[in-house]
Amino acid sequence: MNSGIDSAPLNRGRIFIVTLMALFTAGAAVSMRAATAVQMQSEYLAPLGAATAGERLATALGAAFLGFAITLLLVSAVLARIGFGRALAGAAILMTAGFAIVAGAGSLGISTYTGLLIGMVVQGLGWGLVETVINPLTSALYPEDRVGRLGILHAWYPAGLVGGALFGLAIDHAGLPWRWNMVPLALLCVVFGALALREKLPPVSASTDAPVTPGEMIKATISNPTIFIWVVLMMFTASTEFAPGQWLDVALTQIVGMRGVLVLAYVSGLMFVMRHFAGPLVKRLGNIGLLISSSFFAAVGLFALGGANSPATVLAAATVWGFGVAYFWPTMLATVAERYPRSGTMVFGLMGSAGAACTYVVLPYLGAIYDGAKLAAAGGDANLAANAQGAQLHDILTAAAAASFRAAAVIPACLVVIFGIIAVADRMQKNL
């Protein structure tokens, strides 16, 4: 894969920096899509029909998650044939191509909406390749400290979210065209893709304690139905993190006197710091103990967000929620890697796909609860349109936000019980 340097020793630190850069870029791309959504809607979608512009925009943004899930599901089992370096280079190419397609969606000789969808899917395919590679690559680099290193690695996703959001605000403040958001991201893609090809990387088989072929991975996965319990749990943990994060700006901006997206940036910064300390926490609590604690804090934080009515109470509740969700993703991945070593990279793909798919499952549910609670508080659609103004509108939106966040809190509350049962089962098995 990297001819000419096969005899060179692995530089773990330098390779790890490449993975951090790749995930930072992916996170920044997510916040870039959010930061430019209004401009894309205005330029690309409103001319196609104002009544459907919002729905079309949501579909386009969701297309990136679709591409993400597809890549994880299809590539994970054959990653050993591709290799870490070529896969990361492919991710860089796809993400850069996706940025270019979105930027030129109106001049590709196809419908603008189709071009936008294609660009978003291609970005998502590149994002999925990043996620496909970085988890097993980190496991291969640090078999003695997988949870700790995966925690540090995944700290750079929220760092990317913050960085992309701040850069987007700067571009907007400077009055530059929204397409400028994509320039630094494309440059980062070029850098991490080139570095991935230059470095000598470990074989994919080194990512687990029991190296296996793609066929053996598939067989091991199918023959272990309990894996799919963890896949479902991954949907629950990921939805606890991602869905409320996407909902913060919609639900909170008009009722607490600050932009909800600033709360997301704050929580992302908090997660960046906390994920650097996953290793010591796992040594103290164990994987399942950390998941139980995380679920508890996430449930309390979401329930508290449902009652927040000022910037101070929102930040307090968001802090508790952030403490809860900070460790979900890396700890879940590390746990299945340790429990199902013969499933290799395929189990990473299944888990990541489940996490991406959660966006389709939970967000529409939260939206339906929000809309239903809003109509109920207003006394019906006619009253909402005719009479909801000022303080009355504030009360209606507060009730809707409370209903949606408290409904979301049910998910981590259930996880406390489920992970508790798993902890008891593990203890009983050890005592046999």
CSV table of C-alpha atoms in Angstrom, one decimal:
chain,number,residue,atom,x,y,z
A,1,MET,CA,0.0,0.0,0.0
A,2,ASN,CA,2.8,2.4,0.9
A,3,SER,CA,5.7,1.1,-1.3
A,4,GLY,CA,9.2,2.4,-0.4
A,5,ILE,CA,8.4,2.8,3.3
A,6,ASP,CA,7.4,-0.8,4.2
A,7,SER,CA,10.5,-1.3,6.2
A,8,ALA,CA,10.1,1.9,8.2
A,9,PRO,CA,8.7,1.7,11.7
A,10,LEU,CA,5.2,3.0,12.5
A,11,ASN,CA,5.1,6.5,13.8
A,12,ARG,CA,2.0,6.1,16.0
A,13,GLY,CA,1.9,9.8,17.1
A,14,ARG,CA,2.0,11.1,13.5
A,15,ILE,CA,-0.6,8.6,12.2
A,16,PHE,CA,-2.9,9.4,15.1
A,17,ILE,CA,-2.6,13.1,14.2
A,18,VAL,CA,-3.8,12.2,10.7
A,19,THR,CA,-6.9,10.5,12.1
A,20,LEU,CA,-7.6,13.6,14.4
A,21,MET,CA,-7.3,15.9,11.3
A,22,ALA,CA,-9.7,13.7,9.3
A,23,LEU,CA,-12.3,13.6,12.0
A,24,PHE,CA,-11.9,17.3,12.7
A,25,THR,CA,-12.6,18.0,9.0
A,26,ALA,CA,-15.6,15.8,9.1
A,27,GLY,CA,-17.0,17.6,12.1
A,28,ALA,CA,-16.3,21.0,10.6
A,29,ALA,CA,-18.2,19.9,7.5
A,30,VAL,CA,-21.2,19.0,9.5
A,31,SER,CA,-21.4,22.4,11.1
A,32,MET,CA,-20.5,24.0,7.8
A,33,ARG,CA,-23.6,22.4,6.3
A,34,ALA,CA,-25.7,23.8,9.1
A,35,ALA,CA,-24.1,27.3,8.9
A,36,THR,CA,-24.8,27.5,5.1
A,37,ALA,CA,-28.3,25.9,5.2
A,38,VAL,CA,-30.2,29.2,5.0
A,39,GLN,CA,-28.1,30.5,2.1
A,40,MET,CA,-28.5,27.2,0.2
A,41,GLN,CA,-32.2,27.3,0.8
A,42,SER,CA,-32.5,30.9,-0.4
A,43,GLU,CA,-30.3,30.4,-3.5
A,44,TYR,CA,-31.1,26.9,-4.6
A,45,LEU,CA,-34.4,25.9,-3.2
A,46,ALA,CA,-36.7,28.9,-2.7
A,47,PRO,CA,-36.9,29.5,-6.5
A,48,LEU,CA,-38.2,26.0,-6.9
A,49,GLY,CA,-41.1,26.7,-4.6
A,50,ALA,CA,-41.2,28.5,-1.2
A,51,ALA,CA,-43.8,26.1,0.2
A,52,THR,CA,-41.5,23.1,-0.1
A,53,ALA,CA,-38.1,24.8,0.4
A,54,GLY,CA,-37.8,23.7,4.1
A,55,GLU,CA,-38.7,20.1,3.4
A,56,ARG,CA,-36.2,20.0,0.5
A,57,LEU,CA,-33.5,21.5,2.6
A,58,ALA,CA,-34.1,18.9,5.4
A,59,THR,CA,-33.9,16.1,2.8
A,60,ALA,CA,-30.7,17.5,1.4
A,61,LEU,CA,-29.1,17.8,4.8
A,62,GLY,CA,-30.2,14.3,5.7
A,63,ALA,CA,-28.7,13.0,2.5
A,64,ALA,CA,-25.2,13.4,4.0
A,65,PHE,CA,-26.2,11.1,6.9
A,66,LEU,CA,-27.5,8.6,4.3
A,67,GLY,CA,-24.1,8.6,2.5
A,68,PHE,CA,-22.4,8.2,5.9
A,69,ALA,CA,-24.4,5.2,6.8
A,70,ILE,CA,-24.1,3.5,3.3
A,71,THR,CA,-20.3,3.8,3.4
A,72,LEU,CA,-20.0,2.4,6.9
A,73,LEU,CA,-22.2,-0.5,6.1
A,74,LEU,CA,-20.7,-1.5,2.8
A,75,VAL,CA,-17.0,-0.7,3.2
A,76,SER,CA,-16.3,-2.0,6.7
A,77,ALA,CA,-16.3,-5.7,5.8
A,78,VAL,CA,-13.9,-5.1,2.8
A,79,LEU,CA,-11.6,-2.5,4.5
A,80,ALA,CA,-8.8,-5.0,4.7
A,81,ARG,CA,-8.7,-5.3,0.9
A,82,ILE,CA,-8.6,-1.5,0.5
A,83,GLY,CA,-6.3,-0.6,3.3
A,84,PHE,CA,-6.3,2.3,5.7
A,85,GLY,CA,-4.2,4.7,3.6
A,86,ARG,CA,-6.2,4.3,0.3
A,87,ALA,CA,-9.5,4.6,2.2
A,88,LEU,CA,-8.5,7.8,3.9
A,89,ALA,CA,-7.3,9.2,0.6
A,90,GLY,CA,-10.6,8.2,-0.9
A,91,ALA,CA,-12.4,10.0,1.9
A,92,ALA,CA,-10.5,13.2,1.2
A,93,ILE,CA,-11.3,13.0,-2.5
A,94,LEU,CA,-15.0,12.3,-1.9
A,95,MET,CA,-15.4,15.1,0.6
A,96,THR,CA,-13.7,17.6,-1.6
A,97,ALA,CA,-15.8,16.5,-4.6
A,98,GLY,CA,-18.9,16.8,-2.5
A,99,PHE,CA,-18.0,20.4,-1.6
A,100,ALA,CA,-17.4,21.3,-5.2
A,101,ILE,CA,-20.7,19.7,-6.4
A,102,VAL,CA,-22.7,21.6,-3.7
A,103,ALA,CA,-20.9,24.9,-4.6
A,104,GLY,CA,-21.8,24.4,-8.2
A,105,ALA,CA,-25.2,22.7,-7.9
A,106,GLY,CA,-26.9,25.3,-10.0
A,107,SER,CA,-24.6,24.9,-13.0
A,108,LEU,CA,-24.1,21.2,-13.5
A,109,GLY,CA,-26.5,20.7,-16.4
A,110,ILE,CA,-29.0,18.9,-14.1
A,111,SER,CA,-31.7,20.2,-11.8
A,112,THR,CA,-30.3,22.3,-8.9
A,113,TYR,CA,-32.0,20.1,-6.3
A,114,THR,CA,-30.6,16.9,-7.8
A,115,GLY,CA,-27.1,18.5,-7.8
A,116,LEU,CA,-27.5,19.5,-4.2
A,117,LEU,CA,-28.6,16.0,-3.2
A,118,ILE,CA,-25.7,14.4,-5.1
A,119,GLY,CA,-23.2,16.8,-3.5
A,120,MET,CA,-24.5,16.0,0.0
A,121,VAL,CA,-24.5,12.3,-0.6
A,122,VAL,CA,-20.9,12.4,-1.9
A,123,GLN,CA,-19.9,14.4,1.2
A,124,GLY,CA,-21.6,11.8,3.4
A,125,LEU,CA,-19.8,9.0,1.6
A,126,GLY,CA,-16.4,10.6,2.4
A,127,TRP,CA,-17.5,11.3,6.0
A,128,GLY,CA,-18.5,7.6,6.3
A,129,LEU,CA,-15.1,6.5,4.9
A,130,VAL,CA,-13.4,8.6,7.6
A,131,GLU,CA,-15.4,6.9,10.3
A,132,THR,CA,-14.8,3.5,8.7
A,133,VAL,CA,-11.1,4.0,8.9
A,134,ILE,CA,-10.3,6.0,12.1
A,135,ASN,CA,-11.9,3.6,14.6
A,136,PRO,CA,-10.1,0.4,13.6
A,137,LEU,CA,-6.9,2.3,12.8
A,138,THR,CA,-6.8,3.8,16.3
A,139,SER,CA,-7.5,0.3,17.8
A,140,ALA,CA,-4.6,-1.0,15.7
A,141,LEU,CA,-2.3,1.7,16.9
A,142,TYR,CA,-3.2,1.5,20.6
A,143,PRO,CA,-4.4,-2.0,21.5
A,144,GLU,CA,-3.3,-1.4,25.1
A,145,ASP,CA,-5.6,1.7,25.5
A,146,ARG,CA,-8.4,1.5,23.0
A,147,VAL,CA,-11.1,3.3,25.1
A,148,GLY,CA,-8.8,6.1,26.1
A,149,ARG,CA,-7.5,6.7,22.6
A,150,LEU,CA,-10.9,6.4,21.0
A,151,GLY,CA,-12.1,9.0,23.5
A,152,ILE,CA,-9.3,11.4,22.5
A,153,LEU,CA,-9.9,10.7,18.9
A,154,HIS,CA,-13.7,11.4,19.1
A,155,ALA,CA,-13.0,14.6,21.0
A,156,TRP,CA,-11.9,16.1,17.7
A,157,TYR,CA,-15.4,15.6,16.2
A,158,PRO,CA,-16.9,18.3,18.5
A,159,ALA,CA,-13.8,20.3,18.1
A,160,GLY,CA,-14.5,20.3,14.4
A,161,LEU,CA,-18.1,21.3,15.1
A,162,VAL,CA,-16.9,24.3,17.0
A,163,GLY,CA,-14.3,25.2,14.5
A,164,GLY,CA,-16.6,25.0,11.6
A,165,ALA,CA,-19.3,27.0,13.3
A,166,LEU,CA,-16.9,29.8,14.3
A,167,PHE,CA,-15.4,29.9,10.8
A,168,GLY,CA,-18.9,30.1,9.4
A,169,LEU,CA,-19.8,33.0,11.6
A,170,ALA,CA,-16.6,34.7,10.6
A,171,ILE,CA,-17.4,34.3,6.9
A,172,ASP,CA,-20.9,35.6,7.4
A,173,HIS,CA,-19.6,38.6,9.5
A,174,ALA,CA,-17.1,39.4,6.8
A,175,GLY,CA,-19.8,39.5,4.2
A,176,LEU,CA,-18.1,36.8,2.0
A,177,PRO,CA,-20.1,34.4,-0.2
A,178,TRP,CA,-21.2,31.3,1.7
A,179,ARG,CA,-19.1,29.0,-0.6
A,180,TRP,CA,-16.0,30.3,1.1
A,181,ASN,CA,-16.9,28.0,4.0
A,182,MET,CA,-15.8,25.1,1.9
A,183,VAL,CA,-12.3,26.3,1.0
A,184,PRO,CA,-10.4,25.6,4.3
A,185,LEU,CA,-12.2,22.2,4.5
A,186,ALA,CA,-11.1,21.2,1.1
A,187,LEU,CA,-7.5,22.2,2.0
A,188,LEU,CA,-7.7,20.1,5.2
A,189,CYS,CA,-8.9,17.1,3.0
A,190,VAL,CA,-5.9,17.5,0.7
A,191,VAL,CA,-3.5,17.5,3.7
A,192,PHE,CA,-4.9,14.5,5.6
A,193,GLY,CA,-5.3,12.5,2.4
A,194,ALA,CA,-1.7,13.1,1.3
A,195,LEU,CA,-0.4,12.3,4.8
A,196,ALA,CA,-2.4,9.1,4.9
A,197,LEU,CA,-0.7,7.9,1.6
A,198,ARG,CA,2.8,9.0,2.8
A,199,GLU,CA,2.7,7.3,6.2
A,200,LYS,CA,3.3,3.6,6.8
A,201,LEU,CA,0.1,2.3,8.4
A,202,PRO,CA,-0.6,-0.9,10.2
A,203,PRO,CA,-2.7,-3.7,8.5
A,204,VAL,CA,-6.4,-3.6,9.1
A,205,SER,CA,-6.2,-7.0,10.8
A,206,ALA,CA,-4.2,-5.4,13.6
A,207,SER,CA,-7.4,-3.5,14.7
A,208,THR,CA,-8.7,-6.5,16.7
A,209,ASP,CA,-7.1,-9.0,19.1
A,210,ALA,CA,-8.2,-11.8,16.7
A,211,PRO,CA,-7.4,-10.9,13.1
A,212,VAL,CA,-9.9,-12.5,10.7
A,213,THR,CA,-10.8,-12.4,7.0
A,214,PRO,CA,-13.8,-10.5,5.6
A,215,GLY,CA,-15.7,-13.8,5.3
A,216,GLU,CA,-14.9,-14.8,8.9
A,217,MET,CA,-16.0,-11.3,10.1
A,218,ILE,CA,-19.4,-11.8,8.4
A,219,LYS,CA,-19.8,-15.3,9.8
A,220,ALA,CA,-18.8,-14.2,13.3
A,221,THR,CA,-21.2,-11.3,13.2
A,222,ILE,CA,-24.2,-13.4,12.0
A,223,SER,CA,-23.5,-16.1,14.5
A,224,ASN,CA,-23.5,-13.7,17.4
A,225,PRO,CA,-27.0,-12.3,17.6
A,226,THR,CA,-26.2,-10.3,20.7
A,227,ILE,CA,-24.2,-8.0,18.5
A,228,PHE,CA,-27.4,-6.7,17.2
A,229,ILE,CA,-28.6,-5.8,20.7
A,230,TRP,CA,-25.6,-3.5,20.8
A,231,VAL,CA,-26.5,-2.1,17.4
A,232,VAL,CA,-29.9,-1.1,18.7
A,233,LEU,CA,-28.3,0.3,21.8
A,234,MET,CA,-26.0,2.4,19.6
A,235,MET,CA,-29.1,3.9,18.0
A,236,PHE,CA,-30.4,4.8,21.4
A,237,THR,CA,-27.1,6.3,22.6
A,238,ALA,CA,-26.5,8.2,19.3
A,239,SER,CA,-30.0,9.5,19.2
A,240,THR,CA,-29.6,10.9,22.7
A,241,GLU,CA,-26.5,12.8,21.5
A,242,PHE,CA,-27.3,13.9,17.9
A,243,ALA,CA,-31.1,14.4,17.8
A,244,PRO,CA,-31.3,16.9,20.7
A,245,GLY,CA,-28.2,18.6,19.4
A,246,GLN,CA,-29.9,19.3,16.1
A,247,TRP,CA,-33.0,20.4,17.9
A,248,LEU,CA,-31.4,23.0,20.3
A,249,ASP,CA,-31.6,25.9,17.9
A,250,VAL,CA,-35.2,25.2,16.8
A,251,ALA,CA,-36.6,24.7,20.3
A,252,LEU,CA,-34.6,27.2,22.4
A,253,THR,CA,-33.7,30.3,20.4
A,254,GLN,CA,-37.1,32.0,20.7
A,255,ILE,CA,-37.7,31.2,24.4
A,256,VAL,CA,-34.4,31.8,26.3
A,257,GLY,CA,-32.9,34.9,24.8
A,258,MET,CA,-29.9,33.2,23.1
A,259,ARG,CA,-29.2,31.2,20.0
A,260,GLY,CA,-29.6,27.5,20.6
A,261,VAL,CA,-26.6,26.9,18.2
A,262,LEU,CA,-24.4,28.6,20.8
A,263,VAL,CA,-25.5,26.0,23.3
A,264,LEU,CA,-24.5,23.3,20.9
A,265,ALA,CA,-21.1,25.0,20.4
A,266,TYR,CA,-20.7,25.1,24.2
A,267,VAL,CA,-21.6,21.5,24.6
A,268,SER,CA,-19.3,20.5,21.8
A,269,GLY,CA,-16.4,22.3,23.5
A,270,LEU,CA,-17.2,20.6,26.7
A,271,MET,CA,-17.2,17.2,25.0
A,272,PHE,CA,-13.8,18.0,23.4
A,273,VAL,CA,-12.3,18.4,26.8
A,274,MET,CA,-14.1,15.5,28.5
A,275,ARG,CA,-13.2,12.9,25.9
A,276,HIS,CA,-9.6,13.3,26.7
A,277,PHE,CA,-10.3,11.8,30.1
A,278,ALA,CA,-12.2,8.7,29.0
A,279,GLY,CA,-9.3,6.3,29.8
A,280,PRO,CA,-9.0,7.1,33.5
A,281,LEU,CA,-12.8,7.0,33.9
A,282,VAL,CA,-13.0,3.5,32.3
A,283,LYS,CA,-10.3,2.2,34.6
A,284,ARG,CA,-12.3,3.4,37.5
A,285,LEU,CA,-15.9,2.6,36.3
A,286,GLY,CA,-15.4,0.0,33.6
A,287,ASN,CA,-17.1,0.4,30.1
A,288,ILE,CA,-20.6,-0.5,31.3
A,289,GLY,CA,-20.3,1.6,34.5
A,290,LEU,CA,-19.3,4.6,32.3
A,291,LEU,CA,-22.3,3.9,30.0
A,292,ILE,CA,-24.7,3.7,33.0
A,293,SER,CA,-23.4,7.0,34.4
A,294,SER,CA,-23.5,8.7,31.0
A,295,SER,CA,-27.1,7.6,30.5
A,296,PHE,CA,-28.1,8.9,33.9
A,297,PHE,CA,-26.6,12.4,33.3
A,298,ALA,CA,-28.0,12.5,29.8
A,299,ALA,CA,-31.6,11.8,31.0
A,300,VAL,CA,-31.3,14.4,33.8
A,301,GLY,CA,-29.9,17.0,31.4
A,302,LEU,CA,-32.6,16.5,28.8
A,303,PHE,CA,-35.3,16.6,31.3
A,304,ALA,CA,-33.8,19.8,32.7
A,305,LEU,CA,-33.6,21.3,29.2
A,306,GLY,CA,-37.4,20.8,29.0
A,307,GLY,CA,-37.8,23.2,31.9
A,308,ALA,CA,-35.1,25.7,31.0
A,309,ASN,CA,-36.3,29.3,30.5
A,310,SER,CA,-33.2,31.5,30.6
A,311,PRO,CA,-29.6,31.4,29.3
A,312,ALA,CA,-28.4,30.4,32.8
A,313,THR,CA,-30.8,27.4,33.2
A,314,VAL,CA,-30.1,26.3,29.6
A,315,LEU,CA,-26.4,26.3,30.1
A,316,ALA,CA,-26.7,24.4,33.4
A,317,ALA,CA,-29.0,21.8,31.9
A,318,ALA,CA,-26.8,21.5,28.8
A,319,THR,CA,-23.7,21.0,30.9
A,320,VAL,CA,-25.4,18.0,32.6
A,321,TRP,CA,-26.5,16.6,29.2
A,322,GLY,CA,-23.0,17.2,27.8
A,323,PHE,CA,-21.5,15.2,30.7
A,324,GLY,CA,-23.8,12.4,29.7
A,325,VAL,CA,-23.3,12.2,26.0
A,326,ALA,CA,-19.6,12.9,25.9
A,327,TYR,CA,-18.5,9.3,26.2
A,328,PHE,CA,-21.3,7.5,24.5
A,329,TRP,CA,-19.9,7.1,21.0
A,330,PRO,CA,-16.3,6.1,21.7
A,331,THR,CA,-17.2,3.8,24.7
A,332,MET,CA,-19.8,1.9,22.7
A,333,LEU,CA,-17.3,1.3,19.9
A,334,ALA,CA,-14.6,0.2,22.2
A,335,THR,CA,-17.0,-2.1,24.1
A,336,VAL,CA,-18.1,-4.0,21.0
A,337,ALA,CA,-14.5,-4.2,19.8
A,338,GLU,CA,-13.6,-5.9,23.0
A,339,ARG,CA,-16.6,-8.2,23.2
A,340,TYR,CA,-16.7,-9.3,19.5
A,341,PRO,CA,-13.1,-9.3,18.3
A,342,ARG,CA,-13.8,-11.7,15.5
A,343,SER,CA,-16.3,-9.4,13.9
A,344,GLY,CA,-13.4,-7.0,13.2
A,345,THR,CA,-14.1,-3.8,11.3
A,346,MET,CA,-17.6,-5.0,10.4
A,347,VAL,CA,-18.9,-4.4,13.9
A,348,PHE,CA,-17.6,-0.8,13.7
A,349,GLY,CA,-19.5,-0.4,10.5
A,350,LEU,CA,-22.7,-1.8,11.9
A,351,MET,CA,-22.5,0.4,15.0
A,352,GLY,CA,-21.6,3.6,13.1
A,353,SER,CA,-24.4,3.0,10.5
A,354,ALA,CA,-26.9,2.6,13.4
A,355,GLY,CA,-25.7,5.8,14.9
A,356,ALA,CA,-26.1,7.7,11.6
A,357,ALA,CA,-29.5,6.1,11.0
A,358,CYS,CA,-30.8,7.5,14.3
A,359,THR,CA,-31.1,10.9,12.8
A,360,TYR,CA,-33.9,9.6,10.6
A,361,VAL,CA,-35.6,7.9,13.4
A,362,VAL,CA,-35.7,10.3,16.3
A,363,LEU,CA,-35.6,13.8,14.8
A,364,PRO,CA,-39.0,13.5,13.0
A,365,TYR,CA,-40.4,12.0,16.2
A,366,LEU,CA,-39.2,15.1,18.2
A,367,GLY,CA,-40.6,17.4,15.5
A,368,ALA,CA,-44.0,15.7,15.7
A,369,ILE,CA,-44.1,16.0,19.5
A,370,TYR,CA,-43.0,19.6,19.3
A,371,ASP,CA,-45.7,20.5,16.7
A,372,GLY,CA,-48.4,18.6,18.6
A,373,ALA,CA,-47.5,20.3,21.9
A,374,LYS,CA,-47.5,23.7,20.2
A,375,LEU,CA,-50.9,23.2,18.7
A,376,ALA,CA,-52.3,21.8,22.0
A,377,ALA,CA,-50.9,24.8,24.0
A,378,ALA,CA,-52.4,27.2,21.4
A,379,GLY,CA,-55.8,25.6,21.4
A,380,GLY,CA,-55.6,24.5,17.8
A,381,ASP,CA,-54.2,25.5,14.4
A,382,ALA,CA,-56.5,28.5,13.9
A,383,ASN,CA,-55.7,30.0,17.4
A,384,LEU,CA,-51.9,29.5,16.8
A,385,ALA,CA,-52.1,31.4,13.5
A,386,ALA,CA,-54.5,34.2,14.7
A,387,ASN,CA,-53.8,34.8,18.3
A,388,ALA,CA,-50.3,33.5,19.3
A,389,GLN,CA,-48.3,36.7,19.8
A,390,GLY,CA,-45.8,38.0,22.3
A,391,ALA,CA,-46.1,36.4,25.7
A,392,GLN,CA,-48.7,34.0,24.5
A,393,LEU,CA,-46.4,32.7,21.7
A,394,HIS,CA,-43.5,32.5,24.3
A,395,ASP,CA,-45.7,30.2,26.5
A,396,ILE,CA,-46.7,28.0,23.6
A,397,LEU,CA,-43.1,27.5,22.4
A,398,THR,CA,-41.9,26.9,25.9
A,399,ALA,CA,-44.5,24.1,26.3
A,400,ALA,CA,-43.5,22.6,22.9
A,401,ALA,CA,-39.8,22.6,23.8
A,402,ALA,CA,-40.5,21.0,27.2
A,403,ALA,CA,-42.5,18.3,25.6
A,404,SER,CA,-39.9,17.4,23.0
A,405,PHE,CA,-36.9,17.4,25.3
A,406,ARG,CA,-38.7,15.5,28.0
A,407,ALA,CA,-39.8,12.9,25.5
A,408,ALA,CA,-36.1,12.6,24.4
A,409,ALA,CA,-35.1,12.1,28.1
A,410,VAL,CA,-37.0,8.8,28.1
A,411,ILE,CA,-34.4,7.2,25.9
A,412,PRO,CA,-31.4,7.6,28.2
A,413,ALA,CA,-33.6,6.8,31.2
A,414,CYS,CA,-34.3,3.4,29.6
A,415,LEU,CA,-30.6,3.0,28.9
A,416,VAL,CA,-29.8,3.3,32.6
A,417,VAL,CA,-31.9,0.2,33.2
A,418,ILE,CA,-30.7,-1.7,30.2
A,419,PHE,CA,-27.0,-1.1,30.9
A,420,GLY,CA,-27.6,-1.9,34.5
A,421,ILE,CA,-29.0,-5.3,33.5
A,422,ILE,CA,-25.9,-5.9,31.3
A,423,ALA,CA,-23.7,-5.0,34.2
A,424,VAL,CA,-25.5,-7.6,36.4
A,425,ALA,CA,-25.3,-10.2,33.7
A,426,ASP,CA,-21.6,-9.6,33.2
A,427,ARG,CA,-20.9,-9.9,37.0
A,428,MET,CA,-22.9,-13.2,37.2
A,429,GLN,CA,-21.0,-14.6,34.2
A,430,LYS,CA,-17.7,-13.8,35.9
A,431,ASN,CA,-18.8,-15.5,39.0
A,432,LEU,CA,-19.7,-18.8,37.2
